[in-house]
């Protein structure tokens, strides 16, 4: 049971971090463009307007995805109670791999939204 608890908590880590950073990015984004902390891509760092837009968009997205992954990971782990270490390890690794893939894939909708709202120089597109 100890291994199951450890893997359960491990599987909840990425969703909880996405929820936390989603809230931070939405409510208290980094004030200045920097190379240490925040949603940093070439498009998001064009100017302060793209920086703020990217953090607000990413924050909302990560909160939705984080909640969905938290609930999904919990539901996926419950049937594994009492299973062997190998079964728990296999399914937990699969869950974590899916979570990491989703986390990385979340870059694409944010970049798409940036390109829809800003030109290549970072100037807001009037619609």
mmCIF file of C-alpha atoms in Angstrom, residues 10-98:
data_model
loop_
_atom_site.group_PDB
_atom_site.id
_atom_site.type_symbol
_atom_site.label_atom_id
_atom_site.label_comp_id
_atom_site.label_asym_id
_atom_site.label_seq_id
_atom_site.Cartn_x
_atom_site.Cartn_y
_atom_site.Cartn_z
ATOM 1 C CA UNK A 10 3.508 11.431 -7.633
ATOM 2 C CA UNK A 11 0.667 11.319 -10.167
ATOM 3 C CA UNK A 12 -1.069 14.232 -8.467
ATOM 4 C CA UNK A 13 2.050 16.431 -8.545
ATOM 5 C CA UNK A 14 1.886 17.720 -12.148
ATOM 6 C CA UNK A 15 -1.847 18.533 -12.005
ATOM 7 C CA UNK A 16 -1.454 20.327 -8.668
ATOM 8 C CA UNK A 17 1.495 22.336 -10.013
ATOM 9 C CA UNK A 18 -0.506 23.229 -13.133
ATOM 10 C CA UNK A 19 -3.403 24.397 -10.958
ATOM 11 C CA UNK A 20 -1.059 26.418 -8.743
ATOM 12 C CA UNK A 21 0.941 28.030 -11.553
ATOM 13 C CA UNK A 22 -2.230 28.540 -13.581
ATOM 14 C CA UNK A 23 -3.638 30.566 -10.703
ATOM 15 C CA UNK A 24 -0.356 32.456 -10.246
ATOM 16 C CA UNK A 25 -0.037 33.232 -13.968
ATOM 17 C CA UNK A 26 -3.634 34.424 -14.088
ATOM 18 C CA UNK A 27 -3.741 36.457 -10.870
ATOM 19 C CA UNK A 28 -0.102 37.423 -10.228
ATOM 20 C CA UNK A 29 1.923 37.052 -13.449
ATOM 21 C CA UNK A 30 5.578 38.063 -13.497
ATOM 22 C CA UNK A 31 5.585 41.850 -13.782
ATOM 23 C CA UNK A 32 8.581 42.043 -16.100
ATOM 24 C CA UNK A 33 9.776 39.954 -19.011
ATOM 25 C CA UNK A 34 12.608 37.814 -17.677
ATOM 26 C CA UNK A 35 14.600 34.729 -18.564
ATOM 27 C CA UNK A 36 14.058 32.898 -15.269
ATOM 28 C CA UNK A 37 10.360 32.629 -14.450
ATOM 29 C CA UNK A 38 7.156 32.585 -16.460
ATOM 30 C CA UNK A 39 5.795 31.474 -19.816
ATOM 31 C CA UNK A 40 8.843 32.248 -21.979
ATOM 32 C CA UNK A 41 8.735 31.756 -25.727
ATOM 33 C CA UNK A 42 9.998 34.009 -28.504
ATOM 34 C CA UNK A 43 6.454 35.255 -29.140
ATOM 35 C CA UNK A 44 5.491 35.798 -25.493
ATOM 36 C CA UNK A 45 8.635 37.843 -24.837
ATOM 37 C CA UNK A 46 8.167 40.297 -27.739
ATOM 38 C CA UNK A 47 6.787 42.992 -25.433
ATOM 39 C CA UNK A 48 4.884 43.428 -22.173
ATOM 40 C CA UNK A 49 1.495 43.122 -23.936
ATOM 41 C CA UNK A 50 2.324 39.702 -25.404
ATOM 42 C CA UNK A 51 3.884 38.699 -22.066
ATOM 43 C CA UNK A 52 0.723 39.557 -20.118
ATOM 44 C CA UNK A 53 -1.572 37.982 -22.722
ATOM 45 C CA UNK A 54 0.419 34.726 -22.728
ATOM 46 C CA UNK A 55 0.334 34.460 -18.935
ATOM 47 C CA UNK A 56 -3.393 35.152 -18.705
ATOM 48 C CA UNK A 57 -4.174 32.636 -21.467
ATOM 49 C CA UNK A 58 -1.774 30.003 -20.152
ATOM 50 C CA UNK A 59 -3.086 30.487 -16.612
ATOM 51 C CA UNK A 60 -6.680 29.825 -17.647
ATOM 52 C CA UNK A 61 -5.640 26.856 -19.769
ATOM 53 C CA UNK A 62 -3.491 25.285 -17.058
ATOM 54 C CA UNK A 63 -6.247 25.639 -14.480
ATOM 55 C CA UNK A 64 -8.695 23.748 -16.711
ATOM 56 C CA UNK A 65 -6.169 21.103 -17.737
ATOM 57 C CA UNK A 66 -4.808 20.742 -14.191
ATOM 58 C CA UNK A 67 -8.261 20.088 -12.758
ATOM 59 C CA UNK A 68 -9.087 17.556 -15.487
ATOM 60 C CA UNK A 69 -5.768 15.751 -14.967
ATOM 61 C CA UNK A 70 -6.163 15.766 -11.176
ATOM 62 C CA UNK A 71 -9.560 14.095 -11.419
ATOM 63 C CA UNK A 72 -8.414 11.699 -14.164
ATOM 64 C CA UNK A 73 -5.274 10.635 -12.299
ATOM 65 C CA UNK A 74 -7.288 10.002 -9.146
ATOM 66 C CA UNK A 75 -9.856 7.942 -11.055
ATOM 67 C CA UNK A 76 -7.104 5.980 -12.827
ATOM 68 C CA UNK A 77 -5.255 5.207 -9.594
ATOM 69 C CA UNK A 78 -8.216 3.966 -7.542
ATOM 70 C CA UNK A 79 -8.560 0.605 -9.351
ATOM 71 C CA UNK A 80 -4.854 -0.016 -8.686
ATOM 72 C CA UNK A 81 -5.311 -0.269 -4.919
ATOM 73 C CA UNK A 82 -4.064 -3.705 -3.872
ATOM 74 C CA UNK A 83 -2.381 -4.472 -7.204
ATOM 75 C CA UNK A 84 1.237 -5.577 -7.545
ATOM 76 C CA UNK A 85 4.128 -3.131 -7.514
ATOM 77 C CA UNK A 86 4.749 -3.905 -11.196
ATOM 78 C CA UNK A 87 1.150 -3.087 -12.151
ATOM 79 C CA UNK A 88 1.104 0.092 -10.089
ATOM 80 C CA UNK A 89 4.487 1.136 -11.481
ATOM 81 C CA UNK A 90 3.469 0.489 -15.095
ATOM 82 C CA UNK A 91 0.143 2.335 -14.951
ATOM 83 C CA UNK A 92 1.560 5.189 -12.881
ATOM 84 C CA UNK A 93 4.394 5.670 -15.365
ATOM 85 C CA UNK A 94 1.884 5.709 -18.201
ATOM 86 C CA UNK A 95 -0.234 8.318 -16.380
ATOM 87 C CA UNK A 96 2.833 10.495 -15.754
ATOM 88 C CA UNK A 97 3.932 10.181 -19.369
ATOM 89 C CA UNK A 98 0.505 11.308 -20.552
#
